[in-house]
mmCIF file of C-alpha atoms in Angstrom:
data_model
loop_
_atom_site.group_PDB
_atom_site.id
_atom_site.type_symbol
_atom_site.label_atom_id
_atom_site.label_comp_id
_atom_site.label_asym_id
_atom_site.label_seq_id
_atom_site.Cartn_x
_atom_site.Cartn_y
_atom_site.Cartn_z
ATOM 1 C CA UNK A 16 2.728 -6.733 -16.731
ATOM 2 C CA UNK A 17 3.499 -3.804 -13.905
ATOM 3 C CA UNK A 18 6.075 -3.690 -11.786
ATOM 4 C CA UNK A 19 4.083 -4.690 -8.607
ATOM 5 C CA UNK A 20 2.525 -7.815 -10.816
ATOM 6 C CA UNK A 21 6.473 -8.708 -11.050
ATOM 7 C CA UNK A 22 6.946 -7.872 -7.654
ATOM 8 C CA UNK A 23 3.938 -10.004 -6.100
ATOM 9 C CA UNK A 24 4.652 -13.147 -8.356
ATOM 10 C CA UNK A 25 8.658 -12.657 -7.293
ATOM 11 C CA UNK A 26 10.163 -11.580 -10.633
ATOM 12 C CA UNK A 27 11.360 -8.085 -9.226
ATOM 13 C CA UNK A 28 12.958 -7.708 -5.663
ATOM 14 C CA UNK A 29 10.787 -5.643 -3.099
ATOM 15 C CA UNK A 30 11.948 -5.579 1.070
ATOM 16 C CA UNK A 31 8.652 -6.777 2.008
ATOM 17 C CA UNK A 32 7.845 -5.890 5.250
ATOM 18 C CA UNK A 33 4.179 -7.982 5.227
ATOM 19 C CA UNK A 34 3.068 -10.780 2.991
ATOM 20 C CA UNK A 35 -0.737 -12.741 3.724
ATOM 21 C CA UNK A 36 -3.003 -14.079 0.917
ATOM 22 C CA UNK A 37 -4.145 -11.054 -0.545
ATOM 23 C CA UNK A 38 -1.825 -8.413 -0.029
ATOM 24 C CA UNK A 39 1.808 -8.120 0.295
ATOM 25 C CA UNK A 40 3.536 -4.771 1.665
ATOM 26 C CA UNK A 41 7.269 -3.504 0.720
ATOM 27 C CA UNK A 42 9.326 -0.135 1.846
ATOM 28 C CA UNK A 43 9.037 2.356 -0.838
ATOM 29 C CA UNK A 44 11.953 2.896 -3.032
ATOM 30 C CA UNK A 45 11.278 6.711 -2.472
ATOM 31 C CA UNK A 46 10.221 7.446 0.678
ATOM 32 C CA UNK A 47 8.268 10.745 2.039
ATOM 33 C CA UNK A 48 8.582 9.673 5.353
ATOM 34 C CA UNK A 49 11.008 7.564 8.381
ATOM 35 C CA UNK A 50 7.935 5.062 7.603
ATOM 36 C CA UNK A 51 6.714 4.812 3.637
ATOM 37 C CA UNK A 52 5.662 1.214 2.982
ATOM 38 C CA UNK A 53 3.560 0.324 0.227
ATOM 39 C CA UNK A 54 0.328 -2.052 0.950
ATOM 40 C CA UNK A 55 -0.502 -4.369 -2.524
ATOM 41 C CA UNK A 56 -3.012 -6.321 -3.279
ATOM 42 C CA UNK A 57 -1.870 -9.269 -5.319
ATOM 43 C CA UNK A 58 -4.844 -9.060 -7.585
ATOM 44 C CA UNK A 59 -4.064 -6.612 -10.592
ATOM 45 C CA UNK A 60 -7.054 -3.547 -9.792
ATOM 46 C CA UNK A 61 -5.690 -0.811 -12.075
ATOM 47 C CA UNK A 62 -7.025 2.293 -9.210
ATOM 48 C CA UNK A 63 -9.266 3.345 -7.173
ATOM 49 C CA UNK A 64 -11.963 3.859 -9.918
ATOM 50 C CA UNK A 65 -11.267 -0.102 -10.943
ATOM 51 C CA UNK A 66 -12.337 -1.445 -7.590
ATOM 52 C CA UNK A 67 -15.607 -3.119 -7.779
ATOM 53 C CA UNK A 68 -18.410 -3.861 -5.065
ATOM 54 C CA UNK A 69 -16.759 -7.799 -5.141
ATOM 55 C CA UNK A 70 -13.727 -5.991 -4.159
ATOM 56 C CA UNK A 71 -15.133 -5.224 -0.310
ATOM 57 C CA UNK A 72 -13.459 -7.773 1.189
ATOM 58 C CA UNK A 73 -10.478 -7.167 -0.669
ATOM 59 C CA UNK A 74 -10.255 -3.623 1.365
ATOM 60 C CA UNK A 75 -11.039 -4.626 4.183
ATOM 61 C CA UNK A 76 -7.485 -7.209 3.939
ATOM 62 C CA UNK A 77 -5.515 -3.987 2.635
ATOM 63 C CA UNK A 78 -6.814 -2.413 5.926
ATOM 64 C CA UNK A 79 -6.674 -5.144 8.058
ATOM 65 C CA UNK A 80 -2.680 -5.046 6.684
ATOM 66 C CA UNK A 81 -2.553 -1.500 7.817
ATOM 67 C CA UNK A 82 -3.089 -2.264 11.032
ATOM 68 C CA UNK A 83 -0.698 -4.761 11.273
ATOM 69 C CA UNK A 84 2.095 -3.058 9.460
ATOM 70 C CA UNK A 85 1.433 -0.102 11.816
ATOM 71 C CA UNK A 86 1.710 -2.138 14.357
ATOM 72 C CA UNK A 87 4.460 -4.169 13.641
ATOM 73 C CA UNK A 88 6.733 -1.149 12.763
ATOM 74 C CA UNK A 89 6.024 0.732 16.075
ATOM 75 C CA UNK A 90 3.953 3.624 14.324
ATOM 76 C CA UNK A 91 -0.113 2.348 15.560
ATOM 77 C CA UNK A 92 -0.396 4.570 18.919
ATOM 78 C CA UNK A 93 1.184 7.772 17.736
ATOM 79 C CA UNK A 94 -0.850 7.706 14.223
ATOM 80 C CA UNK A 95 -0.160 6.977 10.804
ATOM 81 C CA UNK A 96 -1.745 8.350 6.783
ATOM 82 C CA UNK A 97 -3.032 5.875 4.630
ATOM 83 C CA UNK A 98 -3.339 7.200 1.312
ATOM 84 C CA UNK A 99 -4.583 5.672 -2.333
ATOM 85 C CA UNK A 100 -3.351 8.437 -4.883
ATOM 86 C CA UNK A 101 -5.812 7.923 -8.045
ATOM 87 C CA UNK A 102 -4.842 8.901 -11.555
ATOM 88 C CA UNK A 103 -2.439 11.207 -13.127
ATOM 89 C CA UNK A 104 -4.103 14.488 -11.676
ATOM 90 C CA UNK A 105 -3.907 12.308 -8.216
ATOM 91 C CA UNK A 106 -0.541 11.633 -8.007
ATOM 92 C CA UNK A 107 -0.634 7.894 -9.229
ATOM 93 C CA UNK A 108 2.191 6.664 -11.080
ATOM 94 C CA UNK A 109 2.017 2.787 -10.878
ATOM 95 C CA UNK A 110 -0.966 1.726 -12.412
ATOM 96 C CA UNK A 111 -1.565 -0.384 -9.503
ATOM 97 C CA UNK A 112 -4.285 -0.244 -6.880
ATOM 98 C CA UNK A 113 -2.006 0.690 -3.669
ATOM 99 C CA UNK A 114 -2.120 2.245 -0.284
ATOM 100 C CA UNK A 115 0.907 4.090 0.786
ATOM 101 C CA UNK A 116 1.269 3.715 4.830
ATOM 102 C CA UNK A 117 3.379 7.146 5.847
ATOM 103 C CA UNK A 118 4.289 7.570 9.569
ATOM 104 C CA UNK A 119 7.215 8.534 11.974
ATOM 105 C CA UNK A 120 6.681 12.245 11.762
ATOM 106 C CA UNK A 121 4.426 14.334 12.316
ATOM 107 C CA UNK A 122 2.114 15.152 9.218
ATOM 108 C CA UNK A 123 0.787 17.826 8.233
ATOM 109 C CA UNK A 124 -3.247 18.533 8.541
ATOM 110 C CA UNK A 125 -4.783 17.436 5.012
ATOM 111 C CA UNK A 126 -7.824 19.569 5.766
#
């Protein structure tokens, strides 16, 4: 089992910041920003390349979390990155579908 399989069934601690149905969110351990939190779906999708087209509704709840947990800590009106890193190469080291939510600075242009 992965770490955030332990940590959406409650056998590893988190500081969950959101919690619904399908997702729960938690502050990252290592943050890269004054906001980091990490948005989870509780069904085990290894990555990005795992999600299937049954999945839709799925992202739209991740999403839908976004905008809450943006919302919620302060960060919606001056702008926020969400950000799925995929695969070694991508930066992905909990094989884990996840969003990382990164705000309370300004960030740097991605392109």
């Amino acid at each position: 089992m992965c770490i955030f399989c332990d940590i959406v069934s409650g056998k590893a601690p988190s500081r969950k910041v959101y919690e619904d149905e399908q997702v729960i969110a938690f502050k990252d351990i290592y943050p890269q920003a004054p906001v980091h939190i990490l948005i989870v779906p509780k069904k085990h999708i290894a990555s990005v390349v795992e999600v299937s087209d049954e999945d839709g509704p799925l992202l739209v709840d991740i999403v839908t979390a976004a905008k809450k947990i943006a919302e919620q800590q302060g960060v919606a009106k001056r702008g926020f990155r969400l950000v799925a890193n995929n695969g070694p190469d991508g930066g992905q080291t909990v094989n884990h579908l996840h969003f990382h939510l990164l705000a309370g600075d300004v960030m740097g242009r991605m392109c």
